[in-house]
Coordinates of C-alpha atoms in Angstrom, one line a residue:
X1 CA -4.2 -0.6 -9.9
X2 CA -4.4 2.3 -6.7
X3 CA -2.6 1.8 -3.3
X4 CA -5.4 1.7 -1.5
X5 CA -6.5 -1.2 -3.3
X6 CA -4.2 -2.6 -0.6
X7 CA -5.4 -1.8 2.5
X8 CA -9.3 -2.1 0.6
X9 CA -7.8 -6.5 0.3
X10 CA -7.3 -6.2 3.7
X11 CA -11.0 -4.7 5.3
X12 CA -12.8 -6.6 3.3
X13 CA -11.4 -10.0 4.6
X14 CA -13.2 -8.5 7.8
X15 CA -16.3 -10.2 9.3
X16 CA -19.1 -7.5 10.5
X17 CA -20.4 -9.2 13.2
X18 CA -16.6 -8.0 15.3
X19 CA -17.4 -5.7 17.2
X20 CA -14.5 -4.1 19.7
X21 CA -14.6 -4.2 23.0
X22 CA -11.2 -2.5 23.9
X23 CA -9.1 -0.2 22.3
X24 CA -6.6 2.3 23.7
X25 CA -3.3 4.1 22.7
X26 CA 0.4 4.3 24.8
X27 CA 3.4 6.2 23.5
X28 CA 5.1 2.9 21.7
X29 CA 2.1 1.0 20.6
X30 CA -1.8 1.1 20.1
X31 CA -4.4 -1.4 20.7
X32 CA -7.6 -2.5 19.6
X33 CA -9.1 -5.7 21.5
X34 CA -12.4 -7.8 20.5
X35 CA -13.8 -11.1 22.4
X36 CA -12.9 -13.4 19.8
X37 CA -10.6 -13.2 21.8
X38 CA -7.4 -11.6 19.7
X39 CA -5.9 -8.0 20.1
X40 CA -4.0 -7.2 17.1
X41 CA -1.4 -4.2 17.2
X42 CA 0.3 -0.5 15.3
X43 CA 3.6 1.3 16.5
X44 CA 2.2 4.4 17.6
X45 CA 2.2 7.5 15.4
X46 CA 0.9 10.7 16.8
X47 CA 1.1 13.0 13.6
X48 CA -2.1 14.6 14.4
X49 CA -2.7 17.1 12.0
X50 CA -5.5 15.6 9.8
X51 CA -8.3 15.9 11.2
X52 CA -10.5 12.3 12.4
X53 CA -12.7 10.6 11.0
X54 CA -14.2 9.7 13.7
X55 CA -15.1 9.7 17.3
X56 CA -12.3 8.5 19.5
X57 CA -14.5 6.1 21.5
X58 CA -14.2 2.9 19.6
X59 CA -16.0 0.1 22.2
X60 CA -19.0 -1.3 20.9
X61 CA -17.9 -0.6 17.3
X62 CA -17.2 -2.9 14.3
X63 CA -14.3 -4.5 14.0
X64 CA -15.1 -3.4 10.2
X65 CA -15.6 -0.2 10.7
X66 CA -12.2 0.9 12.4
X67 CA -10.4 -1.0 10.7
X68 CA -11.4 1.6 7.6
X69 CA -9.2 4.0 9.4
X70 CA -6.4 2.6 8.1
X71 CA -6.8 5.1 5.6
X72 CA -7.1 7.9 7.4
X73 CA -4.5 10.7 6.8
X74 CA -4.8 11.1 10.7
X75 CA -1.9 9.0 11.5
X76 CA -2.2 8.6 14.9
X77 CA -6.0 7.7 14.1
X78 CA -4.9 4.9 11.5
X79 CA -2.9 4.3 14.3
X80 CA -6.7 2.1 15.7
X81 CA -7.3 1.4 11.9
X82 CA -4.7 -0.7 11.5
X83 CA -4.1 -2.2 15.1
X84 CA -8.3 -3.4 14.0
X85 CA -7.2 -4.9 11.5
X86 CA -4.3 -7.3 12.9
X87 CA -6.8 -7.7 15.5
X88 CA -8.5 -9.7 12.9
X89 CA -5.5 -11.7 11.2
X90 CA -3.7 -11.9 14.2
X91 CA -6.7 -14.2 16.0
X92 CA -4.6 -17.6 16.6
X93 CA -8.0 -19.0 14.9
X94 CA -7.3 -17.2 11.7
X95 CA -3.8 -17.4 11.3
X96 CA -3.5 -20.8 11.6
X97 CA -6.3 -21.2 9.1
X98 CA -4.2 -19.1 6.2
X99 CA -1.3 -20.7 7.7
X100 CA 1.4 -18.9 10.0
X101 CA 2.9 -21.2 11.3
X102 CA 5.4 -20.8 14.3
X103 CA 8.2 -19.0 13.9
X104 CA 12.1 -20.3 15.0
X105 CA 14.2 -17.0 15.7
X106 CA 13.0 -15.0 18.6
X107 CA 12.4 -11.7 18.5
X108 CA 16.0 -10.4 18.7
X109 CA 16.7 -12.9 16.2
X110 CA 14.8 -11.9 14.0
X111 CA 17.1 -12.0 11.0
X112 CA 19.7 -14.2 11.5
X113 CA 17.4 -17.1 9.2
X114 CA 18.4 -14.7 6.2
X115 CA 21.8 -14.8 7.2
X116 CA 23.6 -17.7 4.8
X117 CA 21.2 -15.7 2.1
X118 CA 22.0 -13.0 2.4
X119 CA 25.8 -13.2 1.2
X120 CA 27.2 -11.0 -1.1
X121 CA 23.7 -9.5 -1.7
X122 CA 22.6 -5.4 -1.3
X123 CA 20.6 -5.7 1.6
X124 CA 18.0 -2.5 2.9
X125 CA 16.5 -2.5 6.2
X126 CA 12.9 -0.1 6.1
X127 CA 13.3 0.5 9.9
X128 CA 15.4 1.3 12.3
X129 CA 16.1 -2.3 13.7
X130 CA 18.3 -2.4 15.8
X131 CA 20.1 -6.1 15.6
X132 CA 19.1 -6.2 11.7
X133 CA 23.6 -4.4 10.7
X134 CA 24.7 -7.5 13.4
X135 CA 22.8 -10.7 11.8
X136 CA 23.3 -9.5 8.6
X137 CA 27.4 -8.7 7.8
X138 CA 27.4 -10.7 4.8
X139 CA 26.4 -8.6 3.0
X140 CA 28.1 -6.6 0.5
X141 CA 25.6 -3.6 0.6
X142 CA 23.7 -2.4 3.7
X143 CA 21.0 -0.2 4.4
X144 CA 19.4 0.6 7.2
X145 CA 16.8 3.5 5.6
X146 CA 14.5 5.1 9.1
X147 CA 11.9 8.0 9.5
X148 CA 13.9 9.1 12.6
X149 CA 17.7 8.3 12.1
X150 CA 19.3 7.8 14.0
X151 CA 23.2 7.2 13.5
X152 CA 24.4 5.8 10.2
X153 CA 20.6 5.5 8.6
X154 CA 19.7 7.1 5.2
X155 CA 16.8 8.9 5.4
X156 CA 13.4 7.2 4.3
X157 CA 13.4 9.6 0.9
X158 CA 16.5 6.6 -0.1
X159 CA 14.5 4.2 -0.3
X160 CA 13.5 5.6 -4.2
X161 CA 17.4 5.1 -5.2
X162 CA 17.9 2.2 -3.5
X163 CA 14.8 -0.3 -3.1
X164 CA 14.6 -1.3 -7.2
X165 CA 18.3 -1.7 -6.5
X166 CA 18.3 -5.3 -3.9
X167 CA 18.3 -8.1 -3.8
X168 CA 16.7 -8.8 -0.1
X169 CA 14.1 -5.6 1.4
X170 CA 12.7 -6.1 4.9
X171 CA 9.9 -3.9 5.9
X172 CA 8.4 -2.6 8.9
X173 CA 5.1 -3.2 9.2
X174 CA 4.9 0.2 10.8
X175 CA 4.2 1.5 6.7
X176 CA 0.9 0.3 7.1
X177 CA 0.4 3.7 9.4
X178 CA 1.6 6.1 7.2
X179 CA 1.0 4.3 4.0
X180 CA 4.3 3.4 2.2
X181 CA 4.0 0.4 2.5
X182 CA 1.9 -0.2 -1.5
X183 CA 5.7 2.4 -3.0
X184 CA 7.9 0.6 -0.6
X185 CA 6.3 -3.0 -2.5
X186 CA 6.3 -1.6 -5.7
X187 CA 10.0 -0.6 -5.0
X188 CA 10.8 -3.8 -3.6
X189 CA 8.8 -6.0 -6.5
X190 CA 11.9 -7.7 -7.7
X191 CA 13.6 -8.5 -4.5
X192 CA 13.4 -10.6 -1.9
X193 CA 11.0 -8.9 0.4
X194 CA 10.0 -9.2 4.2
X195 CA 7.3 -8.0 5.8
X196 CA 8.0 -8.0 9.5
X197 CA 7.2 -6.4 13.1
X198 CA 4.5 -6.7 15.8
X199 CA 1.9 -4.3 13.1
X200 CA 2.1 -6.5 10.2
X201 CA -1.2 -8.0 9.0
X202 CA -0.3 -11.3 9.3
X203 CA -2.7 -11.3 5.4
X204 CA -2.3 -14.6 2.5
X205 CA -3.6 -12.7 0.4
X206 CA 0.4 -9.9 0.3
X207 CA 2.0 -12.7 -0.8
X208 CA -0.9 -14.1 -3.2
X209 CA -1.6 -10.2 -4.5
X210 CA 1.9 -8.3 -3.6
X211 CA 4.2 -9.7 -4.5
X212 CA 5.3 -9.9 -0.6
X213 CA 8.3 -12.9 -0.4
X214 CA 7.6 -13.5 3.8
X215 CA 5.2 -11.8 6.0
X216 CA 6.3 -11.4 9.8
X217 CA 4.5 -11.2 13.0
X218 CA 2.6 -12.2 16.3
X219 CA 0.4 -13.8 17.0
X220 CA -0.4 -13.5 21.0
X221 CA -1.6 -16.3 22.7
X222 CA -2.2 -14.4 26.3
X223 CA -5.1 -11.6 24.1
X224 CA -6.1 -9.8 27.5
X225 CA -2.7 -10.1 28.9
X226 CA -1.1 -8.7 25.9
X227 CA -3.3 -6.4 25.8
X228 CA -2.4 -4.1 29.2
X229 CA 1.1 -5.2 29.1
X230 CA 1.9 -2.7 26.4
X231 CA -0.4 0.3 28.5
X232 CA 3.2 1.8 29.0
X233 CA 5.7 0.8 25.6
X234 CA 7.2 -2.3 26.8
X235 CA 7.6 -4.5 23.5
X236 CA 9.8 -7.0 24.8
X237 CA 7.6 -8.3 27.7
X238 CA 5.0 -8.6 24.3
X239 CA 7.0 -12.0 24.4
X240 CA 5.2 -13.5 27.6
X241 CA 1.8 -12.5 25.5
X242 CA 2.0 -14.2 22.3
X243 CA 4.7 -15.9 20.0
X244 CA 6.3 -15.1 16.3
X245 CA 4.9 -16.7 13.5
X246 CA 5.4 -16.0 9.6
X247 CA 4.9 -17.7 6.5
X248 CA 6.0 -17.9 3.3
X249 CA 9.8 -18.9 2.5

């Protein structure tokens, strides 16, 4: 199995007749909008050391073609690719058809439902979620891994050593943009693993074929409002235009 299989499976489910009507990249969030209506987002990653595969004007281009850019090593372009991919999966009717249901806890309390489950367990969180440590205090061992390090974080390279020993692993959806998602899932295959955050593709195939235990992401209730509110990167404003959903237990 190739690491690209995960991306190919996600892309292959996207219909060929959906066209992008708006696309934009802000300092924190990249967004792609279609007339479905739907708005998909992904964490903006600005690395452009590798050349782009496609011209930067995406309006009028098939959504599936833009989603292919999720495989780009130009991470700025890959952010558009994942946002396009998420624009399909976060379409309310699609998410509903795939079995996603409204999640109970609001975003700052996203880890709260796991408080008791992680008691006495070894837990890793991939991505700097500032509210995770307080929610998961009952864990016997707690590790937060991050590429852009904050005080107390483990470098992301520690994943190779830490994740295979963990009972619970929480992975940020932005790992799909920088291509670490396939390896992180492989390293956490014996754990209860959760992919979470607005960059997360709401795709059942993650649970069916890639060993993911639970997927938690965002579905817009006002796609146009969601697209516009994230221009300057105000993350909490997104919850005025959408809600969290989950699949898996």
